[in-house]
Coordinates of C-alpha atoms in Angstrom, one line a residue:
X1186 CA -87.5 -7.9 -39.0
X1187 CA -84.2 -8.9 -37.5
X1188 CA -83.9 -9.0 -33.7
X1189 CA -82.2 -6.1 -32.0
X1190 CA -78.8 -7.0 -30.6
X1191 CA -78.3 -6.9 -26.9
X1192 CA -76.4 -4.1 -25.2
X1193 CA -73.6 -6.4 -24.1
X1194 CA -72.9 -7.5 -27.7
X1195 CA -73.2 -4.0 -29.1
X1196 CA -70.5 -2.6 -26.7
X1197 CA -67.0 -2.9 -28.1
X1198 CA -64.4 -4.0 -25.6
X1199 CA -61.6 -1.3 -25.0
X1200 CA -58.1 -1.7 -26.4
X1201 CA -56.1 -2.5 -23.2
X1202 CA -52.8 -2.1 -25.0
X1203 CA -53.5 1.4 -26.3
X1204 CA -55.0 2.6 -23.0
X1205 CA -52.0 1.2 -21.0
X1206 CA -49.5 2.9 -23.4
X1207 CA -51.3 6.2 -23.2
X1208 CA -51.4 5.9 -19.4
X1209 CA -47.7 5.1 -19.1
X1210 CA -46.7 8.1 -21.3
X1211 CA -48.9 10.4 -19.2
X1212 CA -47.5 9.0 -15.9
X1213 CA -43.8 9.3 -16.8
X1214 CA -44.3 12.6 -18.7
X1215 CA -41.4 11.7 -21.0
X1216 CA -42.4 14.2 -23.6
X1217 CA -42.9 17.1 -21.1
X1218 CA -39.3 17.4 -19.9
X1219 CA -35.9 17.9 -21.5
X1220 CA -34.0 14.8 -20.4
X1221 CA -30.8 15.9 -22.0
X1222 CA -30.1 17.8 -18.7
X1223 CA -29.4 16.0 -15.5
X1224 CA -32.0 16.1 -12.6
X1225 CA -31.9 19.3 -10.6
X1226 CA -29.9 21.0 -13.3
X1227 CA -28.1 24.1 -11.9
X1228 CA -28.6 22.9 -8.3
X1229 CA -26.4 20.7 -6.1
X1230 CA -24.8 17.6 -7.3
X1231 CA -27.2 14.7 -7.9
X1232 CA -26.2 11.6 -5.8
X1233 CA -25.9 8.4 -7.8
X1234 CA -25.5 5.2 -5.8
X1235 CA -23.8 2.2 -7.4
X1236 CA -23.7 -1.5 -6.5
X1237 CA -22.1 -4.4 -8.4
X1238 CA -22.6 -8.1 -8.6
X1239 CA -19.7 -10.0 -10.1
X1240 CA -21.0 -12.8 -12.2
X1241 CA -17.7 -14.2 -13.4
X1242 CA -14.0 -13.5 -13.5
X1243 CA -13.3 -14.9 -16.9
X1244 CA -9.5 -14.7 -17.4
X1245 CA -6.2 -13.2 -16.2
X1246 CA -3.6 -12.6 -18.8
X1247 CA 0.0 -12.1 -17.7
X1248 CA 1.2 -11.4 -21.2
X1249 CA -1.3 -8.6 -21.8
X1250 CA -1.5 -7.6 -18.2
X1251 CA -5.3 -7.4 -18.1
X1252 CA -8.3 -9.3 -16.8
X1253 CA -11.8 -9.9 -18.1
X1254 CA -14.9 -9.7 -15.8
X1255 CA -18.6 -10.0 -16.3
X1256 CA -20.8 -8.1 -13.9
X1257 CA -24.2 -6.6 -13.2
X1258 CA -23.8 -2.8 -12.8
X1259 CA -26.7 -1.1 -11.0
X1260 CA -27.3 2.7 -10.6
X1261 CA -29.7 4.4 -8.1
X1262 CA -30.8 8.0 -8.3
X1263 CA -33.9 10.1 -8.0
X1264 CA -35.4 12.0 -10.9
X1265 CA -38.6 13.9 -9.8
X1266 CA -39.5 14.4 -13.5
X1267 CA -40.3 10.7 -13.6
X1268 CA -42.5 10.6 -10.5
X1269 CA -46.1 9.5 -10.9
X1270 CA -49.2 9.0 -8.8
X1271 CA -49.9 5.5 -7.6
X1272 CA -52.3 4.1 -5.0
X1273 CA -50.4 0.7 -4.8
X1274 CA -46.9 2.3 -4.7
X1275 CA -45.7 -0.3 -7.2
X1276 CA -42.8 0.4 -9.5
X1277 CA -42.9 0.0 -13.3
X1278 CA -40.2 -1.9 -15.2
X1279 CA -39.0 -1.2 -18.7
X1280 CA -36.3 -2.5 -21.0
X1281 CA -33.6 -0.7 -22.8
X1282 CA -35.9 1.2 -25.2
X1283 CA -36.9 3.7 -22.6
X1284 CA -33.3 4.4 -21.6
X1285 CA -32.7 6.3 -24.8
X1286 CA -35.5 8.7 -23.9
X1287 CA -34.5 9.7 -20.3
X1288 CA -31.4 10.8 -18.5
X1289 CA -29.1 8.1 -17.2
X1290 CA -25.6 8.4 -15.6
X1291 CA -22.7 8.3 -18.0
X1292 CA -20.5 5.9 -16.0
X1293 CA -17.6 4.4 -17.8
X1294 CA -14.7 2.0 -16.9
X1295 CA -11.4 3.7 -16.5
X1296 CA -8.4 1.9 -18.1
X1297 CA -10.8 -0.3 -20.0
X1298 CA -9.5 -2.0 -23.1
X1299 CA -12.7 -3.6 -24.3
X1300 CA -16.2 -3.7 -23.0
X1301 CA -19.7 -4.4 -24.2
X1302 CA -23.3 -4.8 -23.0
X1303 CA -24.7 -8.2 -23.7
X1304 CA -27.5 -8.2 -26.3
X1305 CA -28.8 -11.8 -26.5
X1306 CA -31.6 -12.1 -27.1
X1307 CA -32.2 -8.4 -26.5
X1308 CA -30.0 -5.8 -24.8
X1309 CA -29.5 -6.8 -21.1
X1310 CA -30.8 -3.5 -19.7
X1311 CA -33.4 -3.0 -17.1
X1312 CA -35.0 0.2 -15.9
X1313 CA -37.3 0.4 -12.9
X1314 CA -39.1 3.6 -12.0
X1315 CA -40.8 4.1 -8.6
X1316 CA -43.7 6.5 -8.0
X1317 CA -41.6 8.9 -6.0
X1318 CA -39.1 9.3 -8.9
X1319 CA -36.4 6.9 -7.7
X1320 CA -34.8 5.0 -10.5
X1321 CA -33.0 1.7 -10.7
X1322 CA -30.9 1.3 -13.9
X1323 CA -29.2 -2.1 -14.3
X1324 CA -27.1 -3.6 -17.1
X1325 CA -25.0 -6.7 -17.7
X1326 CA -21.5 -5.8 -18.9
X1327 CA -18.3 -7.7 -19.8
X1328 CA -15.2 -5.6 -19.5
X1329 CA -11.5 -6.2 -20.1
X1330 CA -9.4 -3.8 -18.1
X1331 CA -5.7 -3.2 -17.5
X1332 CA -4.0 -4.6 -14.4
X1333 CA -0.5 -3.5 -13.5
X1334 CA 1.1 -6.7 -12.3
X1335 CA 4.4 -7.2 -10.5
X1336 CA 6.2 -10.4 -11.5
X1337 CA 9.2 -10.0 -9.2
X1338 CA 8.0 -13.0 -7.1
X1339 CA 6.4 -15.0 -10.0
X1340 CA 5.1 -17.7 -9.8
X1341 CA 5.0 -17.3 -6.0
X1342 CA 3.2 -14.0 -6.3
X1343 CA -0.1 -12.3 -5.4
X1344 CA -1.7 -9.8 -7.7
X1345 CA -4.1 -7.0 -6.9
X1346 CA -6.2 -5.8 -9.8
X1347 CA -8.7 -2.9 -9.8
X1348 CA -11.8 -2.1 -11.8
X1349 CA -12.5 1.7 -11.8
X1350 CA -15.8 3.4 -12.4
X1351 CA -16.2 7.1 -13.1
X1352 CA -18.6 9.6 -14.7
X1353 CA -17.2 10.8 -18.0
X1354 CA -18.8 14.2 -18.3
X1355 CA -20.0 15.3 -14.9
X1356 CA -17.6 16.5 -12.3
X1357 CA -18.1 16.2 -8.5
X1358 CA -20.1 19.5 -8.6
X1359 CA -22.7 17.9 -10.8
X1360 CA -22.7 14.2 -10.0
X1361 CA -21.7 12.5 -6.7
X1362 CA -20.9 8.9 -7.4
X1363 CA -20.8 6.7 -4.3
X1364 CA -21.1 3.1 -3.2
X1365 CA -24.7 2.6 -2.2
X1366 CA -24.1 0.3 0.8
X1367 CA -20.4 0.6 1.4
X1368 CA -18.5 -2.8 1.2
X1369 CA -21.9 -4.5 1.0
X1370 CA -22.4 -2.9 -2.4
X1371 CA -20.1 -5.5 -3.9
X1372 CA -21.4 -9.1 -4.1
X1373 CA -19.6 -12.1 -5.5
X1374 CA -20.8 -15.4 -6.9
X1375 CA -19.6 -18.2 -4.7
X1376 CA -18.9 -20.4 -7.8
X1377 CA -16.3 -18.0 -9.2
X1378 CA -13.0 -19.9 -9.6
X1379 CA -9.8 -19.6 -11.7
X1380 CA -7.5 -22.3 -12.9
X1381 CA -4.2 -20.6 -11.8
X1382 CA -5.4 -18.2 -9.1
X1383 CA -7.1 -18.3 -5.7
X1384 CA -9.4 -15.3 -5.2
X1385 CA -8.5 -14.1 -1.7
X1386 CA -10.3 -10.8 -1.3
X1387 CA -12.8 -8.4 -2.9
X1388 CA -13.4 -4.9 -1.5
X1389 CA -14.5 -1.5 -2.5
X1390 CA -12.9 2.0 -2.2
X1391 CA -13.6 5.5 -3.5
X1392 CA -11.7 8.7 -3.9
X1393 CA -11.5 11.8 -6.1
X1394 CA -9.6 11.8 -9.4
X1395 CA -8.2 15.0 -10.8
X1396 CA -7.8 16.0 -14.5
X1397 CA -5.9 19.2 -15.2
X1398 CA -8.2 20.3 -18.0
X1399 CA -11.7 19.3 -16.6
X1400 CA -11.5 19.1 -12.8
X1401 CA -12.3 16.6 -10.0
X1402 CA -14.4 13.5 -10.5
X1403 CA -15.7 10.8 -8.1
X1404 CA -14.1 7.5 -8.8
X1405 CA -15.2 4.1 -7.5
X1406 CA -12.8 1.1 -7.2
X1407 CA -13.4 -2.6 -7.2
X1408 CA -10.3 -4.2 -5.8
X1409 CA -9.6 -7.9 -5.7
X1410 CA -6.5 -9.9 -4.7
X1411 CA -5.5 -13.1 -6.4
X1412 CA -2.9 -15.6 -5.2
X1413 CA -1.3 -17.8 -7.8
X1414 CA -1.5 -21.6 -7.5
X1415 CA 2.0 -23.0 -7.4
X1416 CA 1.3 -26.7 -8.1
X1417 CA 1.1 -26.2 -11.9
X1418 CA 4.6 -24.6 -11.9
X1419 CA 6.0 -27.2 -9.6
X1420 CA 5.1 -29.9 -12.2
X1421 CA 5.9 -27.9 -15.3
X1422 CA 9.0 -25.9 -14.3
X1423 CA 10.6 -26.6 -10.9
X1424 CA 10.4 -30.4 -10.8
X1425 CA 11.9 -30.8 -14.4
X1426 CA 14.6 -28.3 -13.6
X1427 CA 15.5 -30.1 -10.4
X1428 CA 15.6 -33.5 -12.2
X1429 CA 18.0 -32.0 -14.9
X1430 CA 20.4 -30.8 -12.2
X1431 CA 20.3 -34.2 -10.5
X1432 CA 20.8 -35.9 -13.8
X1433 CA 24.0 -33.9 -14.4
X1434 CA 25.4 -35.3 -11.2
X1435 CA 25.3 -38.8 -12.6
X1436 CA 28.5 -38.0 -14.7
X1437 CA 30.5 -37.8 -11.4
X1438 CA 30.0 -41.6 -11.0
X1439 CA 31.0 -42.4 -14.6
X1440 CA 34.6 -43.4 -15.5
X1441 CA 36.5 -40.3 -16.5
X1442 CA 37.8 -42.2 -19.6
X1443 CA 34.2 -42.7 -20.9
X1444 CA 34.3 -39.4 -22.9
X1445 CA 31.2 -39.9 -25.1
X1446 CA 29.0 -40.9 -22.1
X1447 CA 30.0 -37.9 -19.9
X1448 CA 30.0 -35.3 -22.7
X1449 CA 26.6 -36.4 -24.2
X1450 CA 25.1 -36.4 -20.7
X1451 CA 26.3 -32.9 -20.0
X1452 CA 25.2 -31.4 -23.3
X1453 CA 21.8 -33.1 -23.0
X1454 CA 21.1 -31.5 -19.6
X1455 CA 22.3 -28.1 -20.7
X1456 CA 20.1 -28.1 -23.8
X1457 CA 17.1 -29.3 -21.7
X1458 CA 17.6 -26.5 -19.2
X1459 CA 17.7 -24.0 -22.1
X1460 CA 14.4 -25.3 -23.4
X1461 CA 12.8 -25.0 -20.0
X1462 CA 14.0 -21.4 -19.6
X1463 CA 12.8 -20.5 -23.1
X1464 CA 9.3 -22.0 -22.6
X1465 CA 8.8 -20.1 -19.3
X1466 CA 9.8 -16.8 -20.8
X1467 CA 7.6 -17.3 -23.9
X1468 CA 4.5 -17.2 -21.7
X1469 CA 5.5 -14.1 -19.8
X1470 CA 5.7 -10.4 -20.7
X1471 CA 9.2 -9.0 -21.4
X1472 CA 9.7 -7.3 -18.1
X1473 CA 13.0 -5.6 -17.3
X1474 CA 13.5 -7.1 -13.9
X1475 CA 14.4 -10.5 -12.6
X1476 CA 11.5 -12.9 -11.6
X1477 CA 11.7 -15.5 -8.9
X1478 CA 11.4 -18.3 -11.4
X1479 CA 14.4 -16.8 -13.4
X1480 CA 16.6 -17.0 -10.3
X1481 CA 15.7 -20.7 -9.8
X1482 CA 16.1 -21.7 -13.5
X1483 CA 19.4 -19.8 -14.0
X1484 CA 21.0 -21.1 -10.9
X1485 CA 20.0 -24.6 -11.9
X1486 CA 21.4 -23.9 -15.4
X1487 CA 24.7 -22.8 -13.7
X1488 CA 24.9 -26.0 -11.8
X1489 CA 24.4 -28.1 -14.9
X1490 CA 26.9 -26.0 -16.8
X1491 CA 29.5 -26.4 -14.0
X1492 CA 29.1 -30.2 -14.1
X1493 CA 30.2 -30.0 -17.8
X1494 CA 33.1 -27.8 -16.9
X1495 CA 34.0 -30.2 -14.1
X1496 CA 34.5 -33.0 -16.6
X1497 CA 36.5 -30.7 -18.8
X1498 CA 38.9 -30.2 -15.9
X1499 CA 39.0 -33.9 -15.2
X1500 CA 39.6 -34.8 -18.8
X1501 CA 42.4 -32.2 -19.1
X1502 CA 44.2 -33.3 -16.0
X1503 CA 43.9 -36.9 -17.1
X1504 CA 45.5 -36.0 -20.5
X1505 CA 48.3 -34.2 -18.7
X1506 CA 48.9 -37.2 -16.4
X1507 CA 49.1 -39.6 -19.3
X1508 CA 51.5 -37.3 -21.2
X1509 CA 53.8 -37.0 -18.2
X1510 CA 53.8 -40.7 -17.6
X1511 CA 54.8 -41.3 -21.2
X1512 CA 57.7 -38.9 -20.9
X1513 CA 58.8 -40.6 -17.7
X1514 CA 58.9 -44.0 -19.4
X1515 CA 60.8 -42.6 -22.4
X1516 CA 63.4 -41.0 -20.1
X1517 CA 63.9 -43.9 -17.8
X1518 CA 64.7 -46.6 -20.4
X1519 CA 66.7 -45.9 -23.6
X1520 CA 65.3 -49.1 -25.1
X1521 CA 61.8 -50.0 -24.2
X1522 CA 62.1 -53.2 -26.1
X1523 CA 64.8 -54.5 -23.8
X1524 CA 62.9 -53.5 -20.7
X1525 CA 59.8 -55.1 -21.9
X1526 CA 61.6 -58.3 -22.8
X1527 CA 63.3 -58.4 -19.4
X1528 CA 59.9 -58.2 -17.7
X1529 CA 58.8 -61.1 -19.9
X1530 CA 61.8 -63.1 -18.9
X1531 CA 61.1 -62.4 -15.3
X1532 CA 57.6 -63.8 -15.7
X1533 CA 58.5 -66.8 -17.9
X1534 CA 61.8 -67.7 -16.2
X1535 CA 63.5 -68.5 -19.6
X1536 CA 66.1 -66.3 -21.4
X1537 CA 69.1 -66.6 -23.6
X1538 CA 72.7 -65.4 -23.4
X1539 CA 72.0 -62.6 -25.8
X1540 CA 69.2 -61.3 -23.6
X1541 CA 71.5 -61.3 -20.6
X1542 CA 74.2 -59.3 -22.5
X1543 CA 71.6 -56.7 -23.6
X1544 CA 70.9 -55.8 -19.9
X1545 CA 74.6 -55.2 -19.1
X1546 CA 74.1 -51.4 -19.3
X1547 CA 71.4 -51.2 -16.7
X1548 CA 73.1 -52.5 -13.6
X1549 CA 76.2 -51.8 -11.7
X1550 CA 76.8 -55.5 -10.7
X1551 CA 79.6 -57.4 -12.4
X1552 CA 78.9 -59.7 -15.3
X1553 CA 78.1 -63.2 -14.4
X1554 CA 80.1 -66.0 -16.0
X1555 CA 78.5 -68.5 -18.2
X1556 CA 79.1 -71.4 -15.7
X1557 CA 76.8 -69.8 -13.2
X1558 CA 73.8 -71.8 -12.2
X1559 CA 70.7 -70.8 -14.1
X1560 CA 68.8 -70.0 -11.0
X1561 CA 71.4 -67.3 -10.1
X1562 CA 71.1 -65.8 -13.6
X1563 CA 67.3 -65.7 -13.2
X1564 CA 67.9 -63.9 -9.9
X1565 CA 70.1 -61.4 -11.6
X1566 CA 67.5 -60.5 -14.2
X1567 CA 64.9 -60.1 -11.5
X1568 CA 67.3 -57.8 -9.6
X1569 CA 67.9 -55.7 -12.7
X1570 CA 64.2 -55.2 -13.5
X1571 CA 63.4 -54.4 -9.9
X1572 CA 66.3 -52.0 -9.8
X1573 CA 65.0 -50.1 -12.8
X1574 CA 61.4 -49.9 -11.5
X1575 CA 62.5 -48.6 -8.1
X1576 CA 64.6 -45.9 -9.7
X1577 CA 61.6 -44.6 -11.7
X1578 CA 59.4 -44.6 -8.7
X1579 CA 61.9 -42.7 -6.5
X1580 CA 62.7 -40.0 -9.0
X1581 CA 59.5 -39.4 -11.1
X1582 CA 56.6 -41.3 -9.7
X1583 CA 55.7 -39.0 -6.8
X1584 CA 54.5 -36.2 -9.2
X1585 CA 52.5 -38.6 -11.4
X1586 CA 50.8 -40.1 -8.3
X1587 CA 49.8 -36.6 -7.1
X1588 CA 48.2 -35.8 -10.5
X1589 CA 46.3 -39.1 -10.3
X1590 CA 45.0 -38.3 -6.8
X1591 CA 43.9 -34.8 -7.8
X1592 CA 42.0 -36.2 -10.8
X1593 CA 40.1 -38.6 -8.7
X1594 CA 39.5 -36.0 -6.0
X1595 CA 37.6 -33.7 -8.4
X1596 CA 34.9 -36.3 -9.0
X1597 CA 35.0 -37.4 -5.4
X1598 CA 34.5 -33.9 -4.0
X1599 CA 32.0 -33.0 -6.7
X1600 CA 29.7 -35.8 -5.5
X1601 CA 29.4 -34.0 -2.2
X1602 CA 29.8 -30.3 -3.1
X1603 CA 27.3 -30.1 -5.9
X1604 CA 24.3 -31.8 -4.1
X1605 CA 25.1 -29.9 -0.9
X1606 CA 25.3 -26.5 -2.5
X1607 CA 22.1 -27.1 -4.4
X1608 CA 20.2 -28.2 -1.3
X1609 CA 21.4 -25.1 0.5
X1610 CA 20.2 -23.0 -2.4
X1611 CA 16.8 -24.6 -2.4
X1612 CA 16.4 -24.0 1.4
X1613 CA 17.3 -20.3 1.0
X1614 CA 15.1 -19.9 -2.1
X1615 CA 11.9 -21.4 -0.7
X1616 CA 12.3 -19.7 2.7
X1617 CA 12.6 -16.3 1.0
X1618 CA 9.8 -16.6 -1.5
X1619 CA 7.4 -18.7 0.5

């Protein structure tokens, strides 16, 4: 006969999992109520408090005029249908599976382009129910929303963007959306930083929004102000543009007869400025107003272009000068060969009788006999050449000298006017926009 088992062994331990599940269903009474209707349906508006913790500000896009933010969005309200008896007054926490069975606020992001709830490894949703029926509903969301930016002071600008929250279905008569703790309802991670912006201020506001077809809705605003870092644009835009303008001034110190050097330098600086302007505009939206960087770049481009025109004026006046000098030489001496030979004789001191006779038409002095001392004949030739040179200078040389002086004055004055005007422009520019 087998021994009788003891009472402790005969008693089967209870299924804790099943008993807990039955107890939870009974406490929350999920199946006893219609959760498609809001709490206190038909009565006053249900207050829903909201607070937000910003986890990261991922990106700011000037081209698309939007920003991307990851945040923890929490809702607080009271639903007496979920109240339960408890001696310890402890809350119960659930994941996203219970959210589909009860009523939750239908808050959405106004002007949102893209948004999603994180789902790795499961949906990042938390529901916490307290014995008196108070509910905390939290979810982790990444949202990309529009931000109307003003680029009139770009890149010396500050931008204010807003993330707006609102109930989609319930008007202010059914749901009162509000910040749970005022400005303290918004908390920011201290590690948030952006490459091009300095986060200056986060604050919250709220007001009513009106739709002509549906009515008034409570709308919450998360406002944040961003100030752009200028150092990147100083290195990539302002400093290269300034160097190109200064490089164009080098042509003022180059000889005006060095046409290839001055022309190539001017064209190189113009093309480089065009490339800088194109690169800046490629990374910006096509706005219909002038930006601060456009003013600087286009004024710099004008300075570079004027330096090219300055050499065109110098080269033109030089050509006119040489042409007039050639005409003066042609009119002053019928035979340039004779005059040239006379100067050679003057330097060498030796000449023949035929050379002396060829100069008879260029002086009013009587012909010298052949028995004159050679030194006097040499003096005569020198007198003839100096007489011809002085006649040219008196009659035609004044105008040619004036052209020569004007040609040199253009480069001389440009060396002072161009840098001075550019320095004045920079002083005005940075004092206005900074």
